[in-house]
CSV table of C-alpha atoms in Angstrom, one decimal:
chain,number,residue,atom,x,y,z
A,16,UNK,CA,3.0,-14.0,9.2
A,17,UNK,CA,1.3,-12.0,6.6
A,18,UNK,CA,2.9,-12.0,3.2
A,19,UNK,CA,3.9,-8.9,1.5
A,20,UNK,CA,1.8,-8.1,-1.4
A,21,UNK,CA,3.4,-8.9,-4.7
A,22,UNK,CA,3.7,-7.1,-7.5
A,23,UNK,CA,5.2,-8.1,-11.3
A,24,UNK,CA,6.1,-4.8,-12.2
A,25,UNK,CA,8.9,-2.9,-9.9
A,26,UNK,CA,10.5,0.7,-9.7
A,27,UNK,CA,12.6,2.2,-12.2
A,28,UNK,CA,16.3,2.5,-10.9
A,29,UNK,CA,17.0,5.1,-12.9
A,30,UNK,CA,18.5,8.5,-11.5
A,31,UNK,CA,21.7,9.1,-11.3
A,32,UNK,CA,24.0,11.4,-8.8
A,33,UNK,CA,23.6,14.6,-10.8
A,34,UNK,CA,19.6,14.2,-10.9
A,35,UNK,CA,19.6,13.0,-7.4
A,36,UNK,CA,21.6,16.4,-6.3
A,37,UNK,CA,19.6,18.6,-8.6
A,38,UNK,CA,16.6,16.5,-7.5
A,39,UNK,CA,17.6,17.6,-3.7
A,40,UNK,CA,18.8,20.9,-4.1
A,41,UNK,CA,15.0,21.5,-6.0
A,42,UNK,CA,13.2,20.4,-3.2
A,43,UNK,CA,14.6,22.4,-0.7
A,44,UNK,CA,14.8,26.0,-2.6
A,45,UNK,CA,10.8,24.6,-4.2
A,46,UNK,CA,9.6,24.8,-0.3
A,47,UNK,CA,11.6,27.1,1.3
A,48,UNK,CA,13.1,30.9,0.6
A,49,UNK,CA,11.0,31.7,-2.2
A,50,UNK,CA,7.9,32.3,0.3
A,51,UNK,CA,9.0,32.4,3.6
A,52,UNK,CA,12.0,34.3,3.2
A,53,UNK,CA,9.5,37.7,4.8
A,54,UNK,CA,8.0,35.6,7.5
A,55,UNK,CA,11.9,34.7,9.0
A,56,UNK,CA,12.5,38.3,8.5
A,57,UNK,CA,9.6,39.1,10.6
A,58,UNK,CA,10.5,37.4,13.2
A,59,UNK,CA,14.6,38.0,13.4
A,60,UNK,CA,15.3,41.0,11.8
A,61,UNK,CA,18.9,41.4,11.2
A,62,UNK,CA,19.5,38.6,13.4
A,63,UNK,CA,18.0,36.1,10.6
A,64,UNK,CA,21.4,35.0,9.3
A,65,UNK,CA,21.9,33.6,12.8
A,66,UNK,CA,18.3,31.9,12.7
A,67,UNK,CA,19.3,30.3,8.9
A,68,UNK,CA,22.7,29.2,10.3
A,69,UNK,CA,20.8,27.4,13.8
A,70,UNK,CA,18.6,25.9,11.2
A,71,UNK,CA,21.5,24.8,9.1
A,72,UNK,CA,23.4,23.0,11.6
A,73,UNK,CA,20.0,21.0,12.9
A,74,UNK,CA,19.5,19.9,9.1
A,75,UNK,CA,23.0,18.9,9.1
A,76,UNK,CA,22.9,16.3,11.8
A,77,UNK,CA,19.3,14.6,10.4
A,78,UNK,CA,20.7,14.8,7.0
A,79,UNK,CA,24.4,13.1,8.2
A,80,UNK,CA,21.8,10.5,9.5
A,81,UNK,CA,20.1,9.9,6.7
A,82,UNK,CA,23.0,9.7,4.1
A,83,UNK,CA,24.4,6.9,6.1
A,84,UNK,CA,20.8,4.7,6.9
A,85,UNK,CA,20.0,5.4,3.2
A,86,UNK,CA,23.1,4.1,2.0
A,87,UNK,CA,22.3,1.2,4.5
A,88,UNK,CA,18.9,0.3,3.2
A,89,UNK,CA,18.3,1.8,0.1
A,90,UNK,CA,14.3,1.7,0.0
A,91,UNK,CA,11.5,3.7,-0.4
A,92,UNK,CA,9.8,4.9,2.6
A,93,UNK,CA,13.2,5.2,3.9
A,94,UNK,CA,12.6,6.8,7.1
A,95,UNK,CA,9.7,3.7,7.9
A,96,UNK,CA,12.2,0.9,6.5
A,97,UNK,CA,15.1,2.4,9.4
A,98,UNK,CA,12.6,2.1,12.2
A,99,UNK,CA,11.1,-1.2,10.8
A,100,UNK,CA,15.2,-2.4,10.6
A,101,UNK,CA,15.9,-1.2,14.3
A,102,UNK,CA,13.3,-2.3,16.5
A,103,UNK,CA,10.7,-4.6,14.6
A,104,UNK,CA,7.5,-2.7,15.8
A,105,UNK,CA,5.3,-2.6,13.2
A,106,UNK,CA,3.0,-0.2,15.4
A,107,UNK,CA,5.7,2.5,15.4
A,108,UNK,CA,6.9,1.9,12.0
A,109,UNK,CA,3.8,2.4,10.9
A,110,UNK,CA,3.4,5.7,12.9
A,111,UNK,CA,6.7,7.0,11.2
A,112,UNK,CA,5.6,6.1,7.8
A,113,UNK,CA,2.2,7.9,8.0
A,114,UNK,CA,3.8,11.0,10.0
A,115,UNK,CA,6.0,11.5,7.1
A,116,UNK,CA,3.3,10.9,4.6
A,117,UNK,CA,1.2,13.8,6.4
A,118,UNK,CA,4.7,16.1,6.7
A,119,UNK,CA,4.9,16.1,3.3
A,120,UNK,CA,1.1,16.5,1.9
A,121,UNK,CA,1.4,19.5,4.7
A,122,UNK,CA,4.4,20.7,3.2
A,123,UNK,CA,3.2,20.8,-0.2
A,124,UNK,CA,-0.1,22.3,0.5
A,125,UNK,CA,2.3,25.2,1.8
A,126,UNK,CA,4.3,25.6,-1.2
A,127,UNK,CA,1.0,25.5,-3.0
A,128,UNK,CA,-0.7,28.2,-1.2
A,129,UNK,CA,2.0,30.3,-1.2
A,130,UNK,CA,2.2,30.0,-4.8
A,131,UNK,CA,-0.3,32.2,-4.9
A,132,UNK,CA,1.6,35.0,-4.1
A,133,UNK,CA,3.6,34.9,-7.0
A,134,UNK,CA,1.0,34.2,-9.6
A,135,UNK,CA,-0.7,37.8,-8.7
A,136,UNK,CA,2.2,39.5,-9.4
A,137,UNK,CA,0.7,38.9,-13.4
A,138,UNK,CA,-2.6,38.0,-13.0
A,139,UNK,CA,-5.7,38.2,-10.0
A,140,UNK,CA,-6.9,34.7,-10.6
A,141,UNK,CA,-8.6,32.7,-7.8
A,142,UNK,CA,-7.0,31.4,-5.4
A,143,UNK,CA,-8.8,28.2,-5.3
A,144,UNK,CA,-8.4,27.9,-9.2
A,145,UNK,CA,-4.5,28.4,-9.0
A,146,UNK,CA,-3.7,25.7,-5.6
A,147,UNK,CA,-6.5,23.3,-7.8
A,148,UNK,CA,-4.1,23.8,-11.2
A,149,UNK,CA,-0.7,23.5,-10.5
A,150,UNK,CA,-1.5,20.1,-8.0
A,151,UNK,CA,-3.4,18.3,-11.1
A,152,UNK,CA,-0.6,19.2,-13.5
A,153,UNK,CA,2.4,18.3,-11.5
A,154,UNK,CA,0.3,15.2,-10.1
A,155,UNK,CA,0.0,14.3,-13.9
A,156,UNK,CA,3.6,14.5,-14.1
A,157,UNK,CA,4.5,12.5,-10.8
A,158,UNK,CA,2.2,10.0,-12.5
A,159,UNK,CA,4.6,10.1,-15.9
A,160,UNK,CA,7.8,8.6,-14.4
A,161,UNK,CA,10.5,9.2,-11.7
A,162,UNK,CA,12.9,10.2,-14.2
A,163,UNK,CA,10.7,12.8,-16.4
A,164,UNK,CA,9.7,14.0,-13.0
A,165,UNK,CA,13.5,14.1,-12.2
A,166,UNK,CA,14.8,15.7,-15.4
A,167,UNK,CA,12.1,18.1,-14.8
A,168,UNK,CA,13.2,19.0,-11.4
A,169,UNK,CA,16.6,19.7,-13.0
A,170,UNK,CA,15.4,22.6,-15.6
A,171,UNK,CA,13.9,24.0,-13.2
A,172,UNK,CA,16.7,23.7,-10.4
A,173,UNK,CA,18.8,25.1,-12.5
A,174,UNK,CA,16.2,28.5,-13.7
A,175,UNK,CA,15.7,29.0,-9.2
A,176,UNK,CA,19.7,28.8,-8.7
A,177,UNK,CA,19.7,31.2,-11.3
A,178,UNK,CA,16.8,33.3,-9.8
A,179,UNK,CA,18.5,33.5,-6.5
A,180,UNK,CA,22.3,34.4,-8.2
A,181,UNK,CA,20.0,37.3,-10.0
A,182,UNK,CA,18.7,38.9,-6.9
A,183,UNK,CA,22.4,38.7,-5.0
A,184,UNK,CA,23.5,39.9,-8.3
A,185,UNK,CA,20.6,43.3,-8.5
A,186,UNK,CA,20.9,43.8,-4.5
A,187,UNK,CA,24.2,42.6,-3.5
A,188,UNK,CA,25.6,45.8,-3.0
A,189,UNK,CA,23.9,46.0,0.3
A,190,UNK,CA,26.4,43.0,0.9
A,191,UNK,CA,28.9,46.1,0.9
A,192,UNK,CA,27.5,47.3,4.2
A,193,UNK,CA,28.5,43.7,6.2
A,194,UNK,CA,31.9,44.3,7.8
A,195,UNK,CA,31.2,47.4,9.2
A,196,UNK,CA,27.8,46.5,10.5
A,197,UNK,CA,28.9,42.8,11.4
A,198,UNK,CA,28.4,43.0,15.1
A,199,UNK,CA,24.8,43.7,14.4
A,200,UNK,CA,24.3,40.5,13.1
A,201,UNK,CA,25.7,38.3,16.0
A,202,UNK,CA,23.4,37.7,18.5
A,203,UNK,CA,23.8,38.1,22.2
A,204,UNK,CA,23.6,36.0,25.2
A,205,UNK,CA,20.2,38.1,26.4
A,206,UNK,CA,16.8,36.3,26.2
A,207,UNK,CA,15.8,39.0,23.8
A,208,UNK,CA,18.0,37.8,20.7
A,209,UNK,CA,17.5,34.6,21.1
A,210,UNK,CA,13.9,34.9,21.5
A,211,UNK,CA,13.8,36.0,18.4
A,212,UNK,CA,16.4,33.5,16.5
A,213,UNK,CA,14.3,30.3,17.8
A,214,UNK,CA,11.0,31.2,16.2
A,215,UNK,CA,12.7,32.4,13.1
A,216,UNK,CA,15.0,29.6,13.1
A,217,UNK,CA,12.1,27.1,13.7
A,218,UNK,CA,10.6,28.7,10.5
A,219,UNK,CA,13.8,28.4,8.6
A,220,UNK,CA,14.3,25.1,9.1
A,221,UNK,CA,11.1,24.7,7.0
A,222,UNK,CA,13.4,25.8,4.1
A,223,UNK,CA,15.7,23.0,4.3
A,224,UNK,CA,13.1,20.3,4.1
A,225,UNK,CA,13.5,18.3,1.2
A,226,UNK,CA,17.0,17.0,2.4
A,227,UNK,CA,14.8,13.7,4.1
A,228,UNK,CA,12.6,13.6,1.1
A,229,UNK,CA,15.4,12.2,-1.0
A,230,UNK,CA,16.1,9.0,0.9
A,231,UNK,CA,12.3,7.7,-0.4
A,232,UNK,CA,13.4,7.7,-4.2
A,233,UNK,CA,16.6,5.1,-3.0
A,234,UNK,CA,15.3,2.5,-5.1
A,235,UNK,CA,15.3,4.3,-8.1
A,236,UNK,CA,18.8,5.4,-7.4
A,237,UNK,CA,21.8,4.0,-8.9
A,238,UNK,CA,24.5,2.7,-7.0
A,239,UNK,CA,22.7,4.2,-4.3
A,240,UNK,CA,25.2,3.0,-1.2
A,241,UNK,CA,27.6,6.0,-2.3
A,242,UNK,CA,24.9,8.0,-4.4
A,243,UNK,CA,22.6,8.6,-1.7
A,244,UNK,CA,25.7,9.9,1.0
A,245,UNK,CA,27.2,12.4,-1.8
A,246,UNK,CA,23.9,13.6,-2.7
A,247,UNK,CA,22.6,14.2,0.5
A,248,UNK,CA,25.5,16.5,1.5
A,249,UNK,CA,26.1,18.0,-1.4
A,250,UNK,CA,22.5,19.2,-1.8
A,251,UNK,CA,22.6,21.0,1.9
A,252,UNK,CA,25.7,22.5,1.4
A,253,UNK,CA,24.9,24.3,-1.6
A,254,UNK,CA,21.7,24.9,0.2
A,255,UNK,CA,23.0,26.1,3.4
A,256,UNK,CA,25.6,28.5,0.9
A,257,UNK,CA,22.5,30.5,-1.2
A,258,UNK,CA,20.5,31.1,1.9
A,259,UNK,CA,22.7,32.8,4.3
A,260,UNK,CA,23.3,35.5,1.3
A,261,UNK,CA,19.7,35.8,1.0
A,262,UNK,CA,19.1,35.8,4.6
A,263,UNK,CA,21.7,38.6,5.0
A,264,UNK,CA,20.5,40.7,2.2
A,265,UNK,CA,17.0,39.9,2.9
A,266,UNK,CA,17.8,41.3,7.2
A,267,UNK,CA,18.9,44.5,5.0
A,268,UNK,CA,15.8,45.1,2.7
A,269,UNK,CA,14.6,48.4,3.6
A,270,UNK,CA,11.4,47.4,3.2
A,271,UNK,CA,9.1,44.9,5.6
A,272,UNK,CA,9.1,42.0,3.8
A,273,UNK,CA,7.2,40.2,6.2
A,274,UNK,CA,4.2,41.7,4.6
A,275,UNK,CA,4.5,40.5,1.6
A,276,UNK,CA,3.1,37.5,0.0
A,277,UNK,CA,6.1,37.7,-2.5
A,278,UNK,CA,9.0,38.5,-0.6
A,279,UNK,CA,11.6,38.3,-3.4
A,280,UNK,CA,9.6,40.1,-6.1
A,281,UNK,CA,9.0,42.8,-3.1
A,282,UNK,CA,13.4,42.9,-2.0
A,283,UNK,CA,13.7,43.6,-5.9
A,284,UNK,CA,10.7,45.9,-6.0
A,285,UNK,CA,12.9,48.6,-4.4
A,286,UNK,CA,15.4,47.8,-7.5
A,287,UNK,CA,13.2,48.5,-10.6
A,288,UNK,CA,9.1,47.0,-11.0
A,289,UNK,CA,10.9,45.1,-14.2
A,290,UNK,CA,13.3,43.5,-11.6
A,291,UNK,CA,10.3,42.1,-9.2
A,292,UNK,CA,8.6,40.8,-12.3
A,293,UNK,CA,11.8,38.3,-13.4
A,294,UNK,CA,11.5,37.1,-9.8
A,295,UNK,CA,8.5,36.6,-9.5
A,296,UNK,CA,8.0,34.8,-13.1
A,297,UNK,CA,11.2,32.7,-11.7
A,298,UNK,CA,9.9,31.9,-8.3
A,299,UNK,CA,6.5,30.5,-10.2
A,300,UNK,CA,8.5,28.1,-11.5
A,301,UNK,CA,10.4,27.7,-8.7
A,302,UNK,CA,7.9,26.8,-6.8
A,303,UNK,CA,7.2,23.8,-9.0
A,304,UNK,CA,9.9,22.2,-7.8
A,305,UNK,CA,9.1,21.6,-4.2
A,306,UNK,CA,5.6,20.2,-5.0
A,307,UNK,CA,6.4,18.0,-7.4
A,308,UNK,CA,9.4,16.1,-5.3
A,309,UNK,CA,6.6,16.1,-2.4
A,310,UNK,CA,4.2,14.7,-4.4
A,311,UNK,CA,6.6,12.0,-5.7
A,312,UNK,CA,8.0,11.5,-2.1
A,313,UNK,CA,4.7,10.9,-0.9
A,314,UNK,CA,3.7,8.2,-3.4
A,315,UNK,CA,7.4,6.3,-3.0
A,316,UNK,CA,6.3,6.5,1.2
A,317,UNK,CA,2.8,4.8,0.7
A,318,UNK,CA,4.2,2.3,-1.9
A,319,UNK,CA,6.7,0.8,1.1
A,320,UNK,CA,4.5,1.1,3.4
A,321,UNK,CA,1.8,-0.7,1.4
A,322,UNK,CA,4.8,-3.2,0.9
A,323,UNK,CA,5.1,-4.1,4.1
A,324,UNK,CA,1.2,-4.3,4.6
A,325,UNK,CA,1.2,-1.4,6.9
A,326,UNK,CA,-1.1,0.9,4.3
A,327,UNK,CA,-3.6,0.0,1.9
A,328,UNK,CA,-2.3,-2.5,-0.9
A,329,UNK,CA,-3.4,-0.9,-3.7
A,330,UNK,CA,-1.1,2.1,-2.9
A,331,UNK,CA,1.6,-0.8,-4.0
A,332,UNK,CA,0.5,-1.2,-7.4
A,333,UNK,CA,3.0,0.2,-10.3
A,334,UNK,CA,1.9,1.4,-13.6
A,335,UNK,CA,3.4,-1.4,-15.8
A,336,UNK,CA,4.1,1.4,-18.7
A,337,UNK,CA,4.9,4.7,-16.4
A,338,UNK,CA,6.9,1.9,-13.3
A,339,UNK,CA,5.1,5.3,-10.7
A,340,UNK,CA,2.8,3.8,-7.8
A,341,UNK,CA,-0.4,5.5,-9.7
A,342,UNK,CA,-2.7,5.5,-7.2
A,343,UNK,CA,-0.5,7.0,-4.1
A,344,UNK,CA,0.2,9.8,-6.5
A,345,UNK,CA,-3.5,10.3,-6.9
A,346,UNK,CA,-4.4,10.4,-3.1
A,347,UNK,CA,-1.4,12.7,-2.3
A,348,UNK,CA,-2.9,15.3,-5.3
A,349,UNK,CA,-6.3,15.1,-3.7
A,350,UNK,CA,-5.5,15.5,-0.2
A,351,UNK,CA,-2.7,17.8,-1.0
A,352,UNK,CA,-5.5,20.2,-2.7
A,353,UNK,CA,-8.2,19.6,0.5
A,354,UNK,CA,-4.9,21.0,2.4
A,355,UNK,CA,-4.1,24.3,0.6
A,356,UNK,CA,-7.8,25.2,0.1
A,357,UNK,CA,-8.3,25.2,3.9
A,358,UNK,CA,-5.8,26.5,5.5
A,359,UNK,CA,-3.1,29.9,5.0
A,360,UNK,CA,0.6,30.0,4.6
A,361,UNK,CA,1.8,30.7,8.0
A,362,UNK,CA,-0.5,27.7,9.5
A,363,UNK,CA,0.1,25.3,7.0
A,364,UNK,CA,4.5,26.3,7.7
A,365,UNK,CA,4.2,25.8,11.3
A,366,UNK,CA,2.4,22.4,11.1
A,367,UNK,CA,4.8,21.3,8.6
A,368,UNK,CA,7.6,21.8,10.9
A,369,UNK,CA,6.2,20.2,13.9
């Protein structure tokens, strides 16, 4: 039996329940309804609230799951470590570990490319020059530390909640027009609704990924066996809350926000062209977010796997000043880039979510 490689410096158990619900709630609003809030639309019309609430009730099951197995075995490359725990196969273990490894590179390169969007609201840089940028930055700060990541991820949680409270707050009067339009918004039992919620709810669920993500910083939770549970939930809920107001105001927009590679900045567009540029400067930080828990998520994956010799071992080596798994952080920036340089938004969603 092959010994697992050692290593004198360990992970930093440092976050705490706030940071690890702020870290959560970041992820998921980083990935999700900033850019593909118009591609839902697209498909569901004013049926999306229906496709958010489908996707909603599928994240709640994994993520009741995963509070529990978390809690359970509190380690990174959680989902690896539950598979490795129930059936011994290192084979499939494996398998898990590096399927959720390539999830969230995917993932990321999404967030990245649609990033884009946003950042030509102010300014027609290159493409390639923007995706390149904002990996190498937030890769640096990955690198840093799990809690300067995490405090981080905070500020900015905090600025996106706000972003999203400002456009119910600029466009919520359309919320007005609900209860006497309500039956518009349940779907049917014909083949045509709900060929139209599935795609769009498949999309969706794309919003709420990040939820999974938070089980691979266990180690550096404290008191993770009733951390991990409370932040789990917690996280979702609030999640679940913002976007069915979104999605609802969002099915209303009178314009076709499924052309839009800014779909918020465009919903507030029809509201004042100083109103779309908030957003947008908001969902550029926003955005932030989603990458940098990805990138971190990623690293924390390849450092248990490389623990339990099923990835290379120097993907288990810590920085003994910075306690971050340096060199998974580097190969998830440099794939990560490869990623969003090669492929578009809707592409790079719909692998993500299979």
């Amino acid at each position: 039996m092959q010994k697992e490689p050692s290593s004198s410096v360990s992970l930093k158990r440092s976050l705490s329940l706030p940071l690890l619900i702020f870290y959560g709630v970041g992820t998921m609003l980083g990935l999700g309804i900033y850019i593909l809030l118009g591609e839902v639309v697209g498909e569901a019309g004013l049926l999306t609230p229906a496709a958010f609430i489908v996707a909603a009730v599928v994240a709640l099951f994994s993520g009741l799951s995963f509070g529990e197995l978390s809690a359970r075995i509190p380690k990174s490359a959680g989902e690896m470590n539950f598979v490795h725990q129930a059936f011994n196969k290192p084979v499939l273990s494996a398998a898990i570990g590096w399927l959720i490894v390539l999830s969230g590179i995917v993932s990321t390169a999404t967030a990245v490319n649609g990033y884009v969007g946003y950042v030509h609201v102010f300014a027609e840089l290159p493409p390639w020059f923007i995706m390149t940028a904002v990996v190498i930055i937030l890769g640096g700060i990955a690198a840093w530390g799990i809690t300067e990541s995490a405090v981080t991820m905070m500020i900015i949680t905090i600025l996106e909640v706000g972003g999203l409270l400002f456009v119910i707050f600029i466009t919520g009067d359309v919320l007005s027009t609900v209860p006497e339009r309500l039956n518009e918004f349940i779907p049917s039992f014909s083949l045509a609704d709900w060929s139209a919620i599935i795609p769009a709810a498949f999309l969706a669920f794309y919003t709420f990924i990040g939820f999974e993500d938070m089980v691979n910083v266990a180690e550096e939770v404290k008191n993770p066996q009733q951390n991990m549970p409370k932040g789990i939930w917690i996280s979702l809920a609030i999640i679940a809350v913002l976007y069915l107001v979104i999605a609802t105001i969002g099915s209303l927009a009178p314009i076709n926000l499924a052309e839009s590679e800014a779909p918020l900045a465009a919903l507030l567009r029809t509201e004042g062209a100083g109103y779309a540029k908030i957003i947008s400067f908001i969902a550029l930080i926003a955005l932030i977010n989603g990458v940098l828990a990805q990138i971190v998520m990623g690293s924390r994956v390849l450092y248990g796997m490389a623990e339990k010799r099923m990835a290379p071992e120097i993907f288990h080596h810590v920085h003994p000043k910075y306690r971050t798994p340096i060199w998974s952080t580097v190969l998830m920036a440099v794939v990560i880039i490869i990623l969003a340089l090669s492929f578009n938004l809707t592409e790079l969603a719909k692998a993500s979510n299979y």
